Tab-separated table of C-alpha atoms and ligand atoms in Angstrom:
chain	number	residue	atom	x	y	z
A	3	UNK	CA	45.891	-65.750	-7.910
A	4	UNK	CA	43.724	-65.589	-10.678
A	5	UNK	CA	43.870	-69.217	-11.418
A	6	UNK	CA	42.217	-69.799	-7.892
A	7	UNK	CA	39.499	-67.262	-8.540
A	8	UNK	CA	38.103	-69.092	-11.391
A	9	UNK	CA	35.847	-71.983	-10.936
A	10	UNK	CA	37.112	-75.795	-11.503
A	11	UNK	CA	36.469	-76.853	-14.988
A	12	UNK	CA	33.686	-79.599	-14.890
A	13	UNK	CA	34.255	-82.684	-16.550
A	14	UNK	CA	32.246	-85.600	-17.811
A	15	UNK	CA	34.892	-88.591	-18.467
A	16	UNK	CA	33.184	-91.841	-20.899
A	17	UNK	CA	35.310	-95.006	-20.160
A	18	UNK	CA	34.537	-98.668	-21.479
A	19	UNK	CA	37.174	-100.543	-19.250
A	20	UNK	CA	39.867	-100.249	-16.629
A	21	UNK	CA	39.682	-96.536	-16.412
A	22	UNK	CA	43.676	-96.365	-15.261
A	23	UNK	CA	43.768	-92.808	-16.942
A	24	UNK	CA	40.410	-91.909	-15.040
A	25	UNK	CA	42.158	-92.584	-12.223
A	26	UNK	CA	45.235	-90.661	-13.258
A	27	UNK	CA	42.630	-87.685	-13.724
A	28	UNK	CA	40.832	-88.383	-10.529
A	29	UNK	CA	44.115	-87.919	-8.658
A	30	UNK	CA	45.143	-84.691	-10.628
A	31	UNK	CA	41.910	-82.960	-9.886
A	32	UNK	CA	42.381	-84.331	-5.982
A	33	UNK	CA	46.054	-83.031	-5.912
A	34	UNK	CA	45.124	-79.622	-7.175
A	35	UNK	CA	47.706	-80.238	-10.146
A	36	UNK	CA	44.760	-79.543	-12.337
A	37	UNK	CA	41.437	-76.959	-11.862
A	38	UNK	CA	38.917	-79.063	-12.598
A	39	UNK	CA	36.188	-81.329	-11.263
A	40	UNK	CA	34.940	-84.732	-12.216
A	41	UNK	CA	30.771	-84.496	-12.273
A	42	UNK	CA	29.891	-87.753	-13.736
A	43	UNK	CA	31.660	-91.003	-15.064
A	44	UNK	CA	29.957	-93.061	-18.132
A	45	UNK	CA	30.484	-96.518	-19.000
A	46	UNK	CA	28.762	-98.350	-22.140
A	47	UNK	CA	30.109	-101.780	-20.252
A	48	UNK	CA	28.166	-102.282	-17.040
A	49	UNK	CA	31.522	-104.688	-15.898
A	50	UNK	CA	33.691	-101.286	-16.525
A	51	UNK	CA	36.648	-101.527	-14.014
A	52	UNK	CA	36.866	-98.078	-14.007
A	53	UNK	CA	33.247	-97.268	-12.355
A	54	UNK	CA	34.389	-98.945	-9.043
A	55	UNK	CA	37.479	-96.478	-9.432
A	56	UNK	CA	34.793	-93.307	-9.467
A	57	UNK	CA	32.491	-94.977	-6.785
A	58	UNK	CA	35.693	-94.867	-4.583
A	59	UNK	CA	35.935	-91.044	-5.213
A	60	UNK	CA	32.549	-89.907	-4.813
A	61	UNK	CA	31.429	-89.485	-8.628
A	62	UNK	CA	28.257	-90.130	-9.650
A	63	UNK	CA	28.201	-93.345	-12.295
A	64	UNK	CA	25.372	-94.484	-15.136
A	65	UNK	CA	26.073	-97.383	-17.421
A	66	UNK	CA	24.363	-96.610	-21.129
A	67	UNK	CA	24.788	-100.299	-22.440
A	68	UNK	CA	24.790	-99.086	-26.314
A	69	UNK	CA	23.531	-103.364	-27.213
A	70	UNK	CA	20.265	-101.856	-25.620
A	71	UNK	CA	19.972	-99.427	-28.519
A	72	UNK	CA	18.639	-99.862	-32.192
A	73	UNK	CA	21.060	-97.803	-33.899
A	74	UNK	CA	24.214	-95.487	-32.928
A	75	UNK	CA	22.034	-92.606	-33.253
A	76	UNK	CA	19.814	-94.027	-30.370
A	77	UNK	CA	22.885	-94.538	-28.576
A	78	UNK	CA	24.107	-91.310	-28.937
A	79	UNK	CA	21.063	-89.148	-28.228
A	80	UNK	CA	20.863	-90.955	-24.793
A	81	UNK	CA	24.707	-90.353	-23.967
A	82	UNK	CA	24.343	-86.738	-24.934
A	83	UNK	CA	21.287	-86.140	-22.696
A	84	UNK	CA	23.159	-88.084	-19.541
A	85	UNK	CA	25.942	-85.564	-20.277
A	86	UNK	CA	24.342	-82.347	-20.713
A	87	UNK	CA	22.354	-83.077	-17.438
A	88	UNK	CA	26.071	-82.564	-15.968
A	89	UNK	CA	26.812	-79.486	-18.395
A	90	UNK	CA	30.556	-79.933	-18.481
A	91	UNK	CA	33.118	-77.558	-20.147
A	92	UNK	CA	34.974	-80.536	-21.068
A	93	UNK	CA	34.166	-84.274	-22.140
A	94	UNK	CA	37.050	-86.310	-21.888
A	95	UNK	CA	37.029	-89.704	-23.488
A	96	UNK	CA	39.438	-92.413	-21.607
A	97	UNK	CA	39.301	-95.769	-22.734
A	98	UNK	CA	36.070	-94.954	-24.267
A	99	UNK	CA	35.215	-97.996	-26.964
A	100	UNK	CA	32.120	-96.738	-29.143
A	101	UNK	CA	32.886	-94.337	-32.116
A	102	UNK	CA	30.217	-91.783	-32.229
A	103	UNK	CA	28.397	-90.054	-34.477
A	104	UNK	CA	29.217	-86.780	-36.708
A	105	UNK	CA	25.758	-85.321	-35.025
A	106	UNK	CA	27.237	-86.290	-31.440
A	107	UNK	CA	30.779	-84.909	-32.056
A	108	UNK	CA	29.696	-81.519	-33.619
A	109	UNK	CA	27.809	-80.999	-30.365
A	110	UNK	CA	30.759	-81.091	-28.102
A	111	UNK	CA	33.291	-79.648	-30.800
A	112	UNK	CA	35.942	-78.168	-29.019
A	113	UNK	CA	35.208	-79.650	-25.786
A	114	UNK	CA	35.972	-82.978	-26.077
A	115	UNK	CA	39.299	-84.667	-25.595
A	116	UNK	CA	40.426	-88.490	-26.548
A	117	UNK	CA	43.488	-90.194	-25.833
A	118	UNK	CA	44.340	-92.794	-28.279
A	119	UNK	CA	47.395	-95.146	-27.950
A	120	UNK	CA	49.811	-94.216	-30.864
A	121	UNK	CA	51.481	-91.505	-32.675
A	122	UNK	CA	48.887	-90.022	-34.872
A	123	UNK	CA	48.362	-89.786	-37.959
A	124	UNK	CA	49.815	-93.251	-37.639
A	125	UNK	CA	47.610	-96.333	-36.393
A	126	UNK	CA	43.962	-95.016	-36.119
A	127	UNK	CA	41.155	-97.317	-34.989
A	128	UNK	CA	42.098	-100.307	-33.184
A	129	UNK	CA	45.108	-103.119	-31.768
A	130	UNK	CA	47.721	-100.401	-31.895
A	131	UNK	CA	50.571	-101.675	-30.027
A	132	UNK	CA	50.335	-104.723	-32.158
A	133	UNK	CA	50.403	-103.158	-35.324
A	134	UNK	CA	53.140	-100.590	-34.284
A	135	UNK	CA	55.432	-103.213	-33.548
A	136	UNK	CA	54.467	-105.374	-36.645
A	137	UNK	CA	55.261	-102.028	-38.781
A	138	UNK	CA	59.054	-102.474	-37.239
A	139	UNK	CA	59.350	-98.740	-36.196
A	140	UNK	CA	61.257	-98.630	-33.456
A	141	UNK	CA	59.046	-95.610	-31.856
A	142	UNK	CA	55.375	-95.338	-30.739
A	143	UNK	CA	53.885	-93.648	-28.237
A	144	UNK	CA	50.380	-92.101	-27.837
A	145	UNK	CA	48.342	-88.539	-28.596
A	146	UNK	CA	45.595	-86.608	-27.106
A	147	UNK	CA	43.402	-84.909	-29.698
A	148	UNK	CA	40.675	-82.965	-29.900
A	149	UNK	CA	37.987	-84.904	-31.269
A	150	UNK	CA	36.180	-84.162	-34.801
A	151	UNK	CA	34.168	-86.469	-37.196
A	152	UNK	CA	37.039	-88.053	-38.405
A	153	UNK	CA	38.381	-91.003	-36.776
A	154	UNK	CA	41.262	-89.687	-34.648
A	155	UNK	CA	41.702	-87.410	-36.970
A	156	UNK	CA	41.187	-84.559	-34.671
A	157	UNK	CA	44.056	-82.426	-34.566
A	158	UNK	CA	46.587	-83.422	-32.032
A	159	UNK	CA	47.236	-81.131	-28.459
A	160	UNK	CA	49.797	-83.558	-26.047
A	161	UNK	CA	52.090	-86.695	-26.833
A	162	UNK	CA	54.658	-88.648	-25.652
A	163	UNK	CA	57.040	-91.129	-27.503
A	164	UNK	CA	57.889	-94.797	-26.408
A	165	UNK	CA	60.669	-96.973	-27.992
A	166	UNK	CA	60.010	-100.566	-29.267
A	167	UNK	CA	62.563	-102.682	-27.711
A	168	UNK	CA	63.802	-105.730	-29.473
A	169	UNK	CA	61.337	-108.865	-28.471
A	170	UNK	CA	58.306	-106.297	-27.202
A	171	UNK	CA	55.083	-107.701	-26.839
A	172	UNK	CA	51.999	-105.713	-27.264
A	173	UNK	CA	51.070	-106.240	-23.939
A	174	UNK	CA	54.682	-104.922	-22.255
A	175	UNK	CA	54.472	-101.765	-24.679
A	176	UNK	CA	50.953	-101.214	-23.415
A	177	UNK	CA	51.959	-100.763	-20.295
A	178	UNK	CA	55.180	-98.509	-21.024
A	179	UNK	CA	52.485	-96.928	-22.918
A	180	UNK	CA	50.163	-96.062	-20.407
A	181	UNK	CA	52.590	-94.797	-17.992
A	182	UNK	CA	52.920	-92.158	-20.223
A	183	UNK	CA	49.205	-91.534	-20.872
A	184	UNK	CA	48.633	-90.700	-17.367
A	185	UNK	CA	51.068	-88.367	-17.510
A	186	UNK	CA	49.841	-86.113	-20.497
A	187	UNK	CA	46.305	-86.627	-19.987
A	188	UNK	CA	46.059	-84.762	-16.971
A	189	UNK	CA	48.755	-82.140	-18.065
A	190	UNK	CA	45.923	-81.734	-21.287
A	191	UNK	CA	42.872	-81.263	-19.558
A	192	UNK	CA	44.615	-78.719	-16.707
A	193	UNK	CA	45.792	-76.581	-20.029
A	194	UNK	CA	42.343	-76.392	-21.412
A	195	UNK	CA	40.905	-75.735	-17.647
A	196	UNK	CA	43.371	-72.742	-17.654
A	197	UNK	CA	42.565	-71.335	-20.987
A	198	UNK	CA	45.210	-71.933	-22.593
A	199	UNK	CA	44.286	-75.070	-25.053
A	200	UNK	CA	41.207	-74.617	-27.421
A	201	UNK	CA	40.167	-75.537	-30.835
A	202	UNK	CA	40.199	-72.845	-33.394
A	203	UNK	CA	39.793	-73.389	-37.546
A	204	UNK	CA	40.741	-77.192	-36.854
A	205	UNK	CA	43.915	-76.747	-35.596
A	206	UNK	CA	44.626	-77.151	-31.846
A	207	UNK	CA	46.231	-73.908	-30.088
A	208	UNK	CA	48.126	-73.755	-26.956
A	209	UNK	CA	49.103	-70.120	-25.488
A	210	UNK	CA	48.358	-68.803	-28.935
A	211	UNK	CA	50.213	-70.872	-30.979
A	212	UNK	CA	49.547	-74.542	-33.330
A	213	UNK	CA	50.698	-77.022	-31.701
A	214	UNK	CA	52.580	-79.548	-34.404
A	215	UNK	CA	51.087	-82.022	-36.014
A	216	UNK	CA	53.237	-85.042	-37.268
A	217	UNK	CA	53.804	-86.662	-40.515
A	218	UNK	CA	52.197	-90.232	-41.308
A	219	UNK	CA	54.993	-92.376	-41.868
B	26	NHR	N1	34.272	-90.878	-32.574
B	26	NHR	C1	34.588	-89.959	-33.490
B	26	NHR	N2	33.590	-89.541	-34.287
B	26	NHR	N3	35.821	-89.445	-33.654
B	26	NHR	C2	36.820	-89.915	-32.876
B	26	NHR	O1	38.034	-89.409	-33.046
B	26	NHR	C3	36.578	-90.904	-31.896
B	26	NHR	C4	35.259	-91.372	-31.779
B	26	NHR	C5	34.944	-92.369	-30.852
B	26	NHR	C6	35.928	-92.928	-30.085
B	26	NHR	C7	38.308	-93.242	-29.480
B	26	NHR	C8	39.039	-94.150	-30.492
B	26	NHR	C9	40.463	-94.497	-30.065
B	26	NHR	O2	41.106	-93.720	-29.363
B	26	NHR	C10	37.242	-92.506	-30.216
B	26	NHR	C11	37.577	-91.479	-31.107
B	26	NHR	C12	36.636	-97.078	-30.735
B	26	NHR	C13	36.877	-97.534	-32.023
B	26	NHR	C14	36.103	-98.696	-32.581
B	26	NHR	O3	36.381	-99.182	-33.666
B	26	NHR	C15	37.828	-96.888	-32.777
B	26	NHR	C16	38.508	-95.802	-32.271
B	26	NHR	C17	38.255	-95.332	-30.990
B	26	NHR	C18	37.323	-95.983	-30.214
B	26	NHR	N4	35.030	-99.181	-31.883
B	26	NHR	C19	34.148	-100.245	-32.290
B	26	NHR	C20	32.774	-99.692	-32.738
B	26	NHR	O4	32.121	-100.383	-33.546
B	26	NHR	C21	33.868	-101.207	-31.143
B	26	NHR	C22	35.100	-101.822	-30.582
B	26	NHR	C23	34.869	-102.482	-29.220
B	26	NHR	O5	33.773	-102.384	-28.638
B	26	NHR	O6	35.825	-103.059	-28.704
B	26	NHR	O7	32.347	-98.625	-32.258
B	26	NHR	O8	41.003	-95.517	-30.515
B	27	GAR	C1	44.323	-96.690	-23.077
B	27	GAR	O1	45.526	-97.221	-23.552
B	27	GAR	C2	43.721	-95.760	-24.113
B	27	GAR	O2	44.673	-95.004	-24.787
B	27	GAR	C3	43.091	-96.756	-25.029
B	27	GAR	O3	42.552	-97.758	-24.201
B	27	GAR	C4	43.273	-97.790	-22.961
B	27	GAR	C5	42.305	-97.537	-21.842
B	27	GAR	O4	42.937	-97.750	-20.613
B	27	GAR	N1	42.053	-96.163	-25.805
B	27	GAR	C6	41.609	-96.708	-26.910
B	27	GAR	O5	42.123	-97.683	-27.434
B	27	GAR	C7	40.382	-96.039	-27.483
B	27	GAR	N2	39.923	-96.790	-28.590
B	27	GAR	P1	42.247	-97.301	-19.256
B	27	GAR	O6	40.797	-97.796	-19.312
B	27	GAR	O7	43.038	-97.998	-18.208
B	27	GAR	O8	42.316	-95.806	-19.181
């Protein structure tokens, strides 16, 4: 099998909270659903749920508290050299707070991943459930994207839709939400461990193809 032949993928994931979808990745790598290999977890929060999660498996841990740093650039000089110590084919931002710099994402162009909670192009940056259902759509959902300078603006490789029920709360669609994420994270990273997902001329191309990119509505 020549999927068995080829090394696991090594991953550095950067989390700032509760690190569910670490967890959902952490179980795909155990699982052998996906060919790939967690080598170090990052938090900027030092009270990061998630880093209990990766003690539990095994994976190595730092905390790079980004209030200790004078600027962003600081910041992200430090992050880079924790993750280049690892050399990873893949950084995978889950839950991962601090927007980085154009110098830090041009280093890892093409090999880093973010999940963000909502159908992009719509509701970039922040309190998306909230604004989603304030908008009165009756769909969200959420999108894994390669990430670029831009915002999450990189171009878009998974989603998955979630319906706004009458009387939702941002907290209930969260959750719908996130049942989802760890679903199509995983599936994400194991295409890009298998070849089959990379970056190319800003679009995102799986087995060849673009995948679609939606409309802003
Ligand atoms: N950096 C770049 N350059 N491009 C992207 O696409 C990025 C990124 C950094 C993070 C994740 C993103 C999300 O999925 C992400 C994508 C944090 C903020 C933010 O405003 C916005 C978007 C994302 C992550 N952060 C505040 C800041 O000043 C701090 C907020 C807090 O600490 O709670 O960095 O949504
Ligand atoms: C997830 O919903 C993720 O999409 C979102 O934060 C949550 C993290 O949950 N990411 C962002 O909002 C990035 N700005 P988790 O820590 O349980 O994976």
């Amino acid at each position: 099998m020549a999927q068995s032949q080829q090394s696991p993928l090594a991953l550095v994931v950067l989390i700032s909270g509760s690190g569910s979808n670490l967890q959902a990745i952490i179980d795909a790598c155990a699982s052998g659903q996906i060919n790939a290999d967690i080598k170090a977890v990052i938090s900027n929060r030092a009270d990061a749920f998630g880093l209990n999660r990766a003690e539990q498996a095994g994976i190595p841990t730092h905390v790079l508290d980004h209030t200790q740093f004078s600027d962003r650039r600081a910041f992200d000089q430090a992050l880079s050299q924790q993750i280049d110590h690892y050399q990873p084919g893949l950084v995978v931002l889950a839950g991962f707070m601090r927007i980085l710099t154009e110098e830090f994402v041009n280093h890892y162009l093409g090999r880093m991943l973010n999940i963000h909670p909502s159908l992009l192009p719509n509701f970039q940056g922040l309190n998306t459930h909230k604004r989603a259902i304030e908008s009165g759509s009756n769909q969200h959902g959420v999108s894994v994207h390669f990430v670029t300078p831009e915002l999450d603006g990189g171009p878009v490789v998974n989603r998955a839709t979630v319906a706004i029920e009458p009387g939702d709360t941002p907290e209930l669609l969260a959750q719908r939400v996130l049942q989802q994420e760890h679903r199509i994270y995983p599936e994400a990273i194991g295409w890009f461990a298998e070849g089959r997902l990379k970056l190319a001329n800003d679009l995102a191309m799986l087995d060849g193809e673009p995948v679609p990119q939606l409309e802003k509505h």
